[in-house]
JSON list of C-alpha atoms and ligand atoms in Angstrom, two decimals:
[
{"chain": "A", "resi": 946, "resn": "MET", "atom": "CA", "xyz": [183.85, -71.94, 167.90]},
{"chain": "A", "resi": 947, "resn": "LYS", "atom": "CA", "xyz": [184.28, -68.49, 169.33]},
{"chain": "A", "resi": 948, "resn": "LYS", "atom": "CA", "xyz": [181.76, -66.01, 167.95]},
{"chain": "A", "resi": 949, "resn": "THR", "atom": "CA", "xyz": [182.15, -62.27, 168.20]},
{"chain": "A", "resi": 950, "resn": "LEU", "atom": "CA", "xyz": [179.50, -59.59, 167.94]},
{"chain": "A", "resi": 951, "resn": "ILE", "atom": "CA", "xyz": [180.79, -56.13, 167.07]},
{"chain": "A", "resi": 952, "resn": "VAL", "atom": "CA", "xyz": [178.31, -53.38, 167.88]},
{"chain": "A", "resi": 953, "resn": "ILE", "atom": "CA", "xyz": [179.27, -50.32, 165.86]},
{"chain": "A", "resi": 954, "resn": "ASP", "atom": "CA", "xyz": [178.60, -46.80, 167.21]},
{"chain": "A", "resi": 955, "resn": "MET", "atom": "CA", "xyz": [175.18, -47.35, 168.82]},
{"chain": "A", "resi": 956, "resn": "GLN", "atom": "CA", "xyz": [175.54, -43.90, 170.40]},
{"chain": "A", "resi": 957, "resn": "ASN", "atom": "CA", "xyz": [172.87, -41.35, 171.27]},
{"chain": "A", "resi": 958, "resn": "ASP", "atom": "CA", "xyz": [174.12, -38.85, 168.68]},
{"chain": "A", "resi": 959, "resn": "PHE", "atom": "CA", "xyz": [173.52, -41.35, 165.87]},
{"chain": "A", "resi": 960, "resn": "ILE", "atom": "CA", "xyz": [170.12, -42.44, 167.19]},
{"chain": "A", "resi": 961, "resn": "SER", "atom": "CA", "xyz": [168.21, -39.59, 168.80]},
{"chain": "A", "resi": 962, "resn": "SER", "atom": "CA", "xyz": [170.52, -36.55, 168.96]},
{"chain": "A", "resi": 963, "resn": "ALA", "atom": "CA", "xyz": [172.81, -34.66, 166.53]},
{"chain": "A", "resi": 964, "resn": "LEU", "atom": "CA", "xyz": [172.71, -37.13, 163.61]},
{"chain": "A", "resi": 965, "resn": "GLY", "atom": "CA", "xyz": [169.77, -39.30, 164.67]},
{"chain": "A", "resi": 966, "resn": "THR", "atom": "CA", "xyz": [167.29, -40.79, 162.19]},
{"chain": "A", "resi": 967, "resn": "LYS", "atom": "CA", "xyz": [164.03, -42.63, 162.54]},
{"chain": "A", "resi": 968, "resn": "GLU", "atom": "CA", "xyz": [165.67, -45.63, 160.85]},
{"chain": "A", "resi": 969, "resn": "ALA", "atom": "CA", "xyz": [168.36, -45.67, 163.55]},
{"chain": "A", "resi": 970, "resn": "GLN", "atom": "CA", "xyz": [165.71, -45.47, 166.28]},
{"chain": "A", "resi": 971, "resn": "ALA", "atom": "CA", "xyz": [163.82, -48.34, 164.65]},
{"chain": "A", "resi": 972, "resn": "ILE", "atom": "CA", "xyz": [166.74, -50.81, 164.89]},
{"chain": "A", "resi": 973, "resn": "VAL", "atom": "CA", "xyz": [167.43, -50.31, 168.63]},
{"chain": "A", "resi": 974, "resn": "PRO", "atom": "CA", "xyz": [165.12, -53.17, 169.78]},
{"chain": "A", "resi": 975, "resn": "ASN", "atom": "CA", "xyz": [166.68, -55.53, 167.19]},
{"chain": "A", "resi": 976, "resn": "VAL", "atom": "CA", "xyz": [170.20, -54.64, 168.30]},
{"chain": "A", "resi": 977, "resn": "LYS", "atom": "CA", "xyz": [169.20, -55.14, 171.92]},
{"chain": "A", "resi": 978, "resn": "LYS", "atom": "CA", "xyz": [167.81, -58.59, 171.12]},
{"chain": "A", "resi": 979, "resn": "LYS", "atom": "CA", "xyz": [170.99, -59.51, 169.24]},
{"chain": "A", "resi": 980, "resn": "ILE", "atom": "CA", "xyz": [173.19, -58.42, 172.16]},
{"chain": "A", "resi": 981, "resn": "LYS", "atom": "CA", "xyz": [171.07, -60.50, 174.56]},
{"chain": "A", "resi": 982, "resn": "GLU", "atom": "CA", "xyz": [171.46, -63.57, 172.33]},
{"chain": "A", "resi": 983, "resn": "TYR", "atom": "CA", "xyz": [175.26, -63.28, 172.37]},
{"chain": "A", "resi": 984, "resn": "GLU", "atom": "CA", "xyz": [175.26, -62.56, 176.08]},
{"chain": "A", "resi": 985, "resn": "ALA", "atom": "CA", "xyz": [173.07, -65.61, 176.82]},
{"chain": "A", "resi": 986, "resn": "ARG", "atom": "CA", "xyz": [175.43, -67.88, 174.89]},
{"chain": "A", "resi": 987, "resn": "GLY", "atom": "CA", "xyz": [178.50, -66.42, 176.57]},
{"chain": "A", "resi": 988, "resn": "ASP", "atom": "CA", "xyz": [179.88, -65.22, 173.24]},
{"chain": "A", "resi": 989, "resn": "GLU", "atom": "CA", "xyz": [182.14, -62.24, 172.89]},
{"chain": "A", "resi": 990, "resn": "ILE", "atom": "CA", "xyz": [180.73, -58.73, 172.43]},
{"chain": "A", "resi": 991, "resn": "ILE", "atom": "CA", "xyz": [182.76, -55.67, 171.48]},
{"chain": "A", "resi": 992, "resn": "PHE", "atom": "CA", "xyz": [181.38, -52.13, 171.22]},
{"chain": "A", "resi": 993, "resn": "THR", "atom": "CA", "xyz": [182.90, -49.30, 169.24]},
{"chain": "A", "resi": 994, "resn": "GLN", "atom": "CA", "xyz": [182.25, -45.64, 169.96]},
{"chain": "A", "resi": 995, "resn": "ASP", "atom": "CA", "xyz": [182.84, -42.88, 167.45]},
{"chain": "A", "resi": 996, "resn": "THR", "atom": "CA", "xyz": [185.01, -40.51, 169.46]},
{"chain": "A", "resi": 997, "resn": "HIS", "atom": "CA", "xyz": [185.72, -36.86, 168.73]},
{"chain": "A", "resi": 998, "resn": "TYR", "atom": "CA", "xyz": [187.09, -33.94, 170.70]},
{"chain": "A", "resi": 999, "resn": "GLU", "atom": "CA", "xyz": [186.41, -30.21, 171.05]},
{"chain": "A", "resi": 1000, "resn": "ASN", "atom": "CA", "xyz": [188.33, -29.51, 167.83]},
{"chain": "A", "resi": 1001, "resn": "TYR", "atom": "CA", "xyz": [185.94, -31.65, 165.76]},
{"chain": "A", "resi": 1002, "resn": "LEU", "atom": "CA", "xyz": [184.92, -28.88, 163.37]},
{"chain": "A", "resi": 1003, "resn": "GLU", "atom": "CA", "xyz": [188.58, -28.29, 162.43]},
{"chain": "A", "resi": 1004, "resn": "THR", "atom": "CA", "xyz": [189.19, -31.95, 161.57]},
{"chain": "A", "resi": 1005, "resn": "ASN", "atom": "CA", "xyz": [188.91, -33.30, 158.05]},
{"chain": "A", "resi": 1006, "resn": "GLU", "atom": "CA", "xyz": [185.72, -35.20, 158.99]},
{"chain": "A", "resi": 1007, "resn": "GLY", "atom": "CA", "xyz": [184.33, -31.99, 160.52]},
{"chain": "A", "resi": 1008, "resn": "LYS", "atom": "CA", "xyz": [184.95, -30.06, 157.32]},
{"chain": "A", "resi": 1009, "resn": "HIS", "atom": "CA", "xyz": [182.98, -32.64, 155.33]},
{"chain": "A", "resi": 1010, "resn": "LEU", "atom": "CA", "xyz": [180.25, -33.02, 157.97]},
{"chain": "A", "resi": 1011, "resn": "PRO", "atom": "CA", "xyz": [180.06, -29.81, 160.01]},
{"chain": "A", "resi": 1012, "resn": "VAL", "atom": "CA", "xyz": [177.78, -31.24, 162.70]},
{"chain": "A", "resi": 1013, "resn": "GLU", "atom": "CA", "xyz": [179.42, -31.77, 166.09]},
{"chain": "A", "resi": 1014, "resn": "HIS", "atom": "CA", "xyz": [178.75, -35.28, 167.34]},
{"chain": "A", "resi": 1015, "resn": "CYS", "atom": "CA", "xyz": [180.17, -37.92, 169.66]},
{"chain": "A", "resi": 1016, "resn": "ILE", "atom": "CA", "xyz": [182.37, -35.50, 171.59]},
{"chain": "A", "resi": 1017, "resn": "ILE", "atom": "CA", "xyz": [184.02, -37.64, 174.24]},
{"chain": "A", "resi": 1018, "resn": "ASN", "atom": "CA", "xyz": [182.21, -37.87, 177.58]},
{"chain": "A", "resi": 1019, "resn": "THR", "atom": "CA", "xyz": [179.08, -36.06, 176.36]},
{"chain": "A", "resi": 1020, "resn": "ASN", "atom": "CA", "xyz": [175.66, -37.70, 176.46]},
{"chain": "A", "resi": 1021, "resn": "GLY", "atom": "CA", "xyz": [175.65, -37.95, 172.65]},
{"chain": "A", "resi": 1022, "resn": "TRP", "atom": "CA", "xyz": [178.85, -40.00, 172.81]},
{"chain": "A", "resi": 1023, "resn": "GLU", "atom": "CA", "xyz": [177.37, -42.55, 175.24]},
{"chain": "A", "resi": 1024, "resn": "ILE", "atom": "CA", "xyz": [176.02, -45.89, 174.08]},
{"chain": "A", "resi": 1025, "resn": "ALA", "atom": "CA", "xyz": [172.19, -45.81, 173.99]},
{"chain": "A", "resi": 1026, "resn": "ASP", "atom": "CA", "xyz": [170.52, -46.77, 177.26]},
{"chain": "A", "resi": 1027, "resn": "GLY", "atom": "CA", "xyz": [169.91, -50.45, 177.78]},
{"chain": "A", "resi": 1028, "resn": "LEU", "atom": "CA", "xyz": [172.48, -51.71, 175.25]},
{"chain": "A", "resi": 1029, "resn": "GLU", "atom": "CA", "xyz": [175.64, -51.67, 177.33]},
{"chain": "A", "resi": 1030, "resn": "VAL", "atom": "CA", "xyz": [177.05, -54.92, 178.61]},
{"chain": "A", "resi": 1031, "resn": "GLU", "atom": "CA", "xyz": [179.36, -55.31, 181.58]},
{"chain": "A", "resi": 1032, "resn": "LYS", "atom": "CA", "xyz": [182.79, -56.82, 181.14]},
{"chain": "A", "resi": 1033, "resn": "CYS", "atom": "CA", "xyz": [183.23, -56.30, 177.44]},
{"chain": "A", "resi": 1034, "resn": "GLN", "atom": "CA", "xyz": [185.49, -54.13, 175.39]},
{"chain": "A", "resi": 1035, "resn": "TYR", "atom": "CA", "xyz": [184.62, -50.59, 174.40]},
{"chain": "A", "resi": 1036, "resn": "ILE", "atom": "CA", "xyz": [186.79, -49.27, 171.61]},
{"chain": "A", "resi": 1037, "resn": "HIS", "atom": "CA", "xyz": [187.05, -45.48, 171.30]},
{"chain": "A", "resi": 1038, "resn": "LYS", "atom": "CA", "xyz": [187.37, -45.13, 167.57]},
{"chain": "A", "resi": 1039, "resn": "PRO", "atom": "CA", "xyz": [188.64, -41.81, 166.17]},
{"chain": "A", "resi": 1040, "resn": "THR", "atom": "CA", "xyz": [187.96, -42.64, 162.49]},
{"chain": "A", "resi": 1041, "resn": "PHE", "atom": "CA", "xyz": [185.25, -44.45, 160.52]},
{"chain": "A", "resi": 1042, "resn": "GLY", "atom": "CA", "xyz": [187.16, -47.70, 160.39]},
{"chain": "A", "resi": 1043, "resn": "TRP", "atom": "CA", "xyz": [189.27, -48.93, 163.29]},
{"chain": "A", "resi": 1044, "resn": "MET", "atom": "CA", "xyz": [192.75, -49.90, 162.11]},
{"chain": "A", "resi": 1045, "resn": "HIS", "atom": "CA", "xyz": [193.68, -52.16, 165.03]},
{"chain": "A", "resi": 1046, "resn": "TRP", "atom": "CA", "xyz": [191.39, -55.16, 164.76]},
{"chain": "A", "resi": 1047, "resn": "ASP", "atom": "CA", "xyz": [194.57, -57.24, 164.84]},
{"chain": "A", "resi": 1048, "resn": "TRP", "atom": "CA", "xyz": [195.55, -55.95, 168.28]},
{"chain": "A", "resi": 1049, "resn": "ASN", "atom": "CA", "xyz": [196.97, -58.52, 170.74]},
{"chain": "A", "resi": 1050, "resn": "ASP", "atom": "CA", "xyz": [197.19, -61.14, 167.98]},
{"chain": "A", "resi": 1051, "resn": "TYR", "atom": "CA", "xyz": [193.45, -61.10, 168.02]},
{"chain": "A", "resi": 1052, "resn": "SER", "atom": "CA", "xyz": [191.87, -63.86, 165.98]},
{"chain": "A", "resi": 1053, "resn": "PHE", "atom": "CA", "xyz": [188.42, -63.62, 164.51]},
{"chain": "A", "resi": 1054, "resn": "LYS", "atom": "CA", "xyz": [186.70, -66.66, 162.98]},
{"chain": "A", "resi": 1055, "resn": "GLU", "atom": "CA", "xyz": [182.99, -65.87, 163.17]},
{"chain": "A", "resi": 1056, "resn": "VAL", "atom": "CA", "xyz": [182.21, -62.18, 163.35]},
{"chain": "A", "resi": 1057, "resn": "GLU", "atom": "CA", "xyz": [178.86, -60.42, 163.14]},
{"chain": "A", "resi": 1058, "resn": "LEU", "atom": "CA", "xyz": [178.52, -56.66, 162.81]},
{"chain": "A", "resi": 1059, "resn": "VAL", "atom": "CA", "xyz": [175.52, -54.56, 163.70]},
{"chain": "A", "resi": 1060, "resn": "GLY", "atom": "CA", "xyz": [175.00, -50.84, 164.30]},
{"chain": "A", "resi": 1061, "resn": "LEU", "atom": "CA", "xyz": [175.40, -47.44, 162.70]},
{"chain": "A", "resi": 1062, "resn": "CYS", "atom": "CA", "xyz": [175.76, -46.23, 160.10]},
{"chain": "A", "resi": 1063, "resn": "THR", "atom": "CA", "xyz": [175.61, -49.05, 157.54]},
{"chain": "A", "resi": 1064, "resn": "ASP", "atom": "CA", "xyz": [177.06, -46.83, 154.82]},
{"chain": "A", "resi": 1065, "resn": "ILE", "atom": "CA", "xyz": [179.94, -45.30, 156.83]},
{"chain": "A", "resi": 1066, "resn": "CYS", "atom": "CA", "xyz": [181.27, -47.11, 159.87]},
{"chain": "A", "resi": 1067, "resn": "VAL", "atom": "CA", "xyz": [179.68, -50.55, 159.45]},
{"chain": "A", "resi": 1068, "resn": "VAL", "atom": "CA", "xyz": [180.95, -50.94, 155.88]},
{"chain": "A", "resi": 1069, "resn": "SER", "atom": "CA", "xyz": [184.37, -49.47, 156.78]},
{"chain": "A", "resi": 1070, "resn": "ASN", "atom": "CA", "xyz": [184.92, -51.91, 159.62]},
{"chain": "A", "resi": 1071, "resn": "ALA", "atom": "CA", "xyz": [183.48, -54.88, 157.75]},
{"chain": "A", "resi": 1072, "resn": "LEU", "atom": "CA", "xyz": [185.95, -54.31, 154.89]},
{"chain": "A", "resi": 1073, "resn": "ILE", "atom": "CA", "xyz": [188.91, -53.79, 157.23]},
{"chain": "A", "resi": 1074, "resn": "LEU", "atom": "CA", "xyz": [188.00, -57.01, 159.06]},
{"chain": "A", "resi": 1075, "resn": "LYS", "atom": "CA", "xyz": [187.67, -58.87, 155.74]},
{"chain": "A", "resi": 1076, "resn": "ALA", "atom": "CA", "xyz": [191.10, -57.63, 154.65]},
{"chain": "A", "resi": 1077, "resn": "THR", "atom": "CA", "xyz": [192.67, -58.48, 158.02]},
{"chain": "A", "resi": 1078, "resn": "TYR", "atom": "CA", "xyz": [190.98, -61.89, 158.36]},
{"chain": "A", "resi": 1079, "resn": "PRO", "atom": "CA", "xyz": [190.30, -63.18, 154.82]},
{"chain": "A", "resi": 1080, "resn": "ASN", "atom": "CA", "xyz": [189.33, -66.63, 156.18]},
{"chain": "A", "resi": 1081, "resn": "ALA", "atom": "CA", "xyz": [186.88, -65.37, 158.78]},
{"chain": "A", "resi": 1082, "resn": "ASN", "atom": "CA", "xyz": [183.14, -65.59, 158.25]},
{"chain": "A", "resi": 1083, "resn": "ILE", "atom": "CA", "xyz": [181.92, -62.04, 158.44]},
{"chain": "A", "resi": 1084, "resn": "THR", "atom": "CA", "xyz": [178.20, -61.35, 158.68]},
{"chain": "A", "resi": 1085, "resn": "VAL", "atom": "CA", "xyz": [176.19, -58.14, 158.79]},
{"chain": "A", "resi": 1086, "resn": "ASP", "atom": "CA", "xyz": [172.57, -58.23, 160.01]},
{"chain": "A", "resi": 1087, "resn": "ALA", "atom": "CA", "xyz": [170.74, -55.62, 157.94]},
{"chain": "A", "resi": 1088, "resn": "SER", "atom": "CA", "xyz": [167.81, -55.54, 160.39]},
{"chain": "A", "resi": 1089, "resn": "CYS", "atom": "CA", "xyz": [170.25, -54.28, 163.05]},
{"chain": "A", "resi": 1090, "resn": "CYS", "atom": "CA", "xyz": [171.79, -51.53, 160.88]},
{"chain": "A", "resi": 1091, "resn": "ALA", "atom": "CA", "xyz": [170.66, -48.20, 159.48]},
{"chain": "A", "resi": 1092, "resn": "GLY", "atom": "CA", "xyz": [172.26, -45.85, 156.99]},
{"chain": "A", "resi": 1093, "resn": "VAL", "atom": "CA", "xyz": [172.34, -42.09, 156.59]},
{"chain": "A", "resi": 1094, "resn": "THR", "atom": "CA", "xyz": [169.52, -42.67, 154.08]},
{"chain": "A", "resi": 1095, "resn": "PRO", "atom": "CA", "xyz": [167.62, -45.88, 153.23]},
{"chain": "A", "resi": 1096, "resn": "GLU", "atom": "CA", "xyz": [169.16, -45.73, 149.73]},
{"chain": "A", "resi": 1097, "resn": "SER", "atom": "CA", "xyz": [172.75, -45.51, 150.95]},
{"chain": "A", "resi": 1098, "resn": "HIS", "atom": "CA", "xyz": [172.01, -48.28, 153.49]},
{"chain": "A", "resi": 1099, "resn": "LYS", "atom": "CA", "xyz": [170.99, -50.55, 150.58]},
{"chain": "A", "resi": 1100, "resn": "ALA", "atom": "CA", "xyz": [173.99, -49.50, 148.48]},
{"chain": "A", "resi": 1101, "resn": "ALA", "atom": "CA", "xyz": [176.38, -50.37, 151.32]},
{"chain": "A", "resi": 1102, "resn": "LEU", "atom": "CA", "xyz": [174.75, -53.79, 151.75]},
{"chain": "A", "resi": 1103, "resn": "THR", "atom": "CA", "xyz": [175.31, -54.43, 148.03]},
{"chain": "A", "resi": 1104, "resn": "THR", "atom": "CA", "xyz": [178.96, -53.40, 148.32]},
{"chain": "A", "resi": 1105, "resn": "MET", "atom": "CA", "xyz": [179.50, -55.69, 151.30]},
{"chain": "A", "resi": 1106, "resn": "LYS", "atom": "CA", "xyz": [177.84, -58.65, 149.54]},
{"chain": "A", "resi": 1107, "resn": "MET", "atom": "CA", "xyz": [180.17, -58.13, 146.57]},
{"chain": "A", "resi": 1108, "resn": "CYS", "atom": "CA", "xyz": [183.08, -58.32, 149.00]},
{"chain": "A", "resi": 1109, "resn": "GLN", "atom": "CA", "xyz": [181.86, -61.72, 150.31]},
{"chain": "A", "resi": 1110, "resn": "ILE", "atom": "CA", "xyz": [180.40, -60.46, 153.53]},
{"chain": "A", "resi": 1111, "resn": "ASN", "atom": "CA", "xyz": [177.23, -62.38, 154.46]},
{"chain": "A", "resi": 1112, "resn": "VAL", "atom": "CA", "xyz": [174.27, -60.05, 154.64]},
{"chain": "A", "resi": 1113, "resn": "ILE", "atom": "CA", "xyz": [171.31, -61.40, 156.60]},
{"chain": "A", "resi": 1114, "resn": "GLY", "atom": "CA", "xyz": [168.06, -59.91, 157.87]},
{"chain": "A", "resi": 1115, "resn": "GLU", "atom": "CA", "xyz": [167.06, -57.97, 154.75]},
{"chain": "B", "resi": 1219, "resn": "LIG", "atom": "ZN1", "xyz": [182.25, -39.04, 163.60]}
]
């Protein structure tokens, strides 16, 4: 059965730059290992990239979080070194959750999410995927995710479990 790994926003600004945390830095080797496993099996891998523009501070997100990050084509917007995979999809995502997981009659059966931040973009996309594909098995590997704080990371994992998303790696 086709398996899909979705790597959420593993971008420099969320790891080492504007909004980086030591928790985000700590998961990079785990995420790298996970990507290699999917690559070795020939499974599908999709990356998302949080994508903003010069007007970020005037956007609604910018008013709530006045820290410029992931401005398109800057180093902070790039996927962290060593994680990128050739020949896979890179989704430039303007909002926390991507609203087009059903594009091209896309069908997801086994989906695993990893990346940043557990409590914002991972939970948003996991819940959108669950709503779009209620019969899909959706898994989040907690050892490959980090939140804005360790507490909000845990709270998001609890929310996802309540919504029948499999949480592994705790
Ligand atoms: Zn953002």
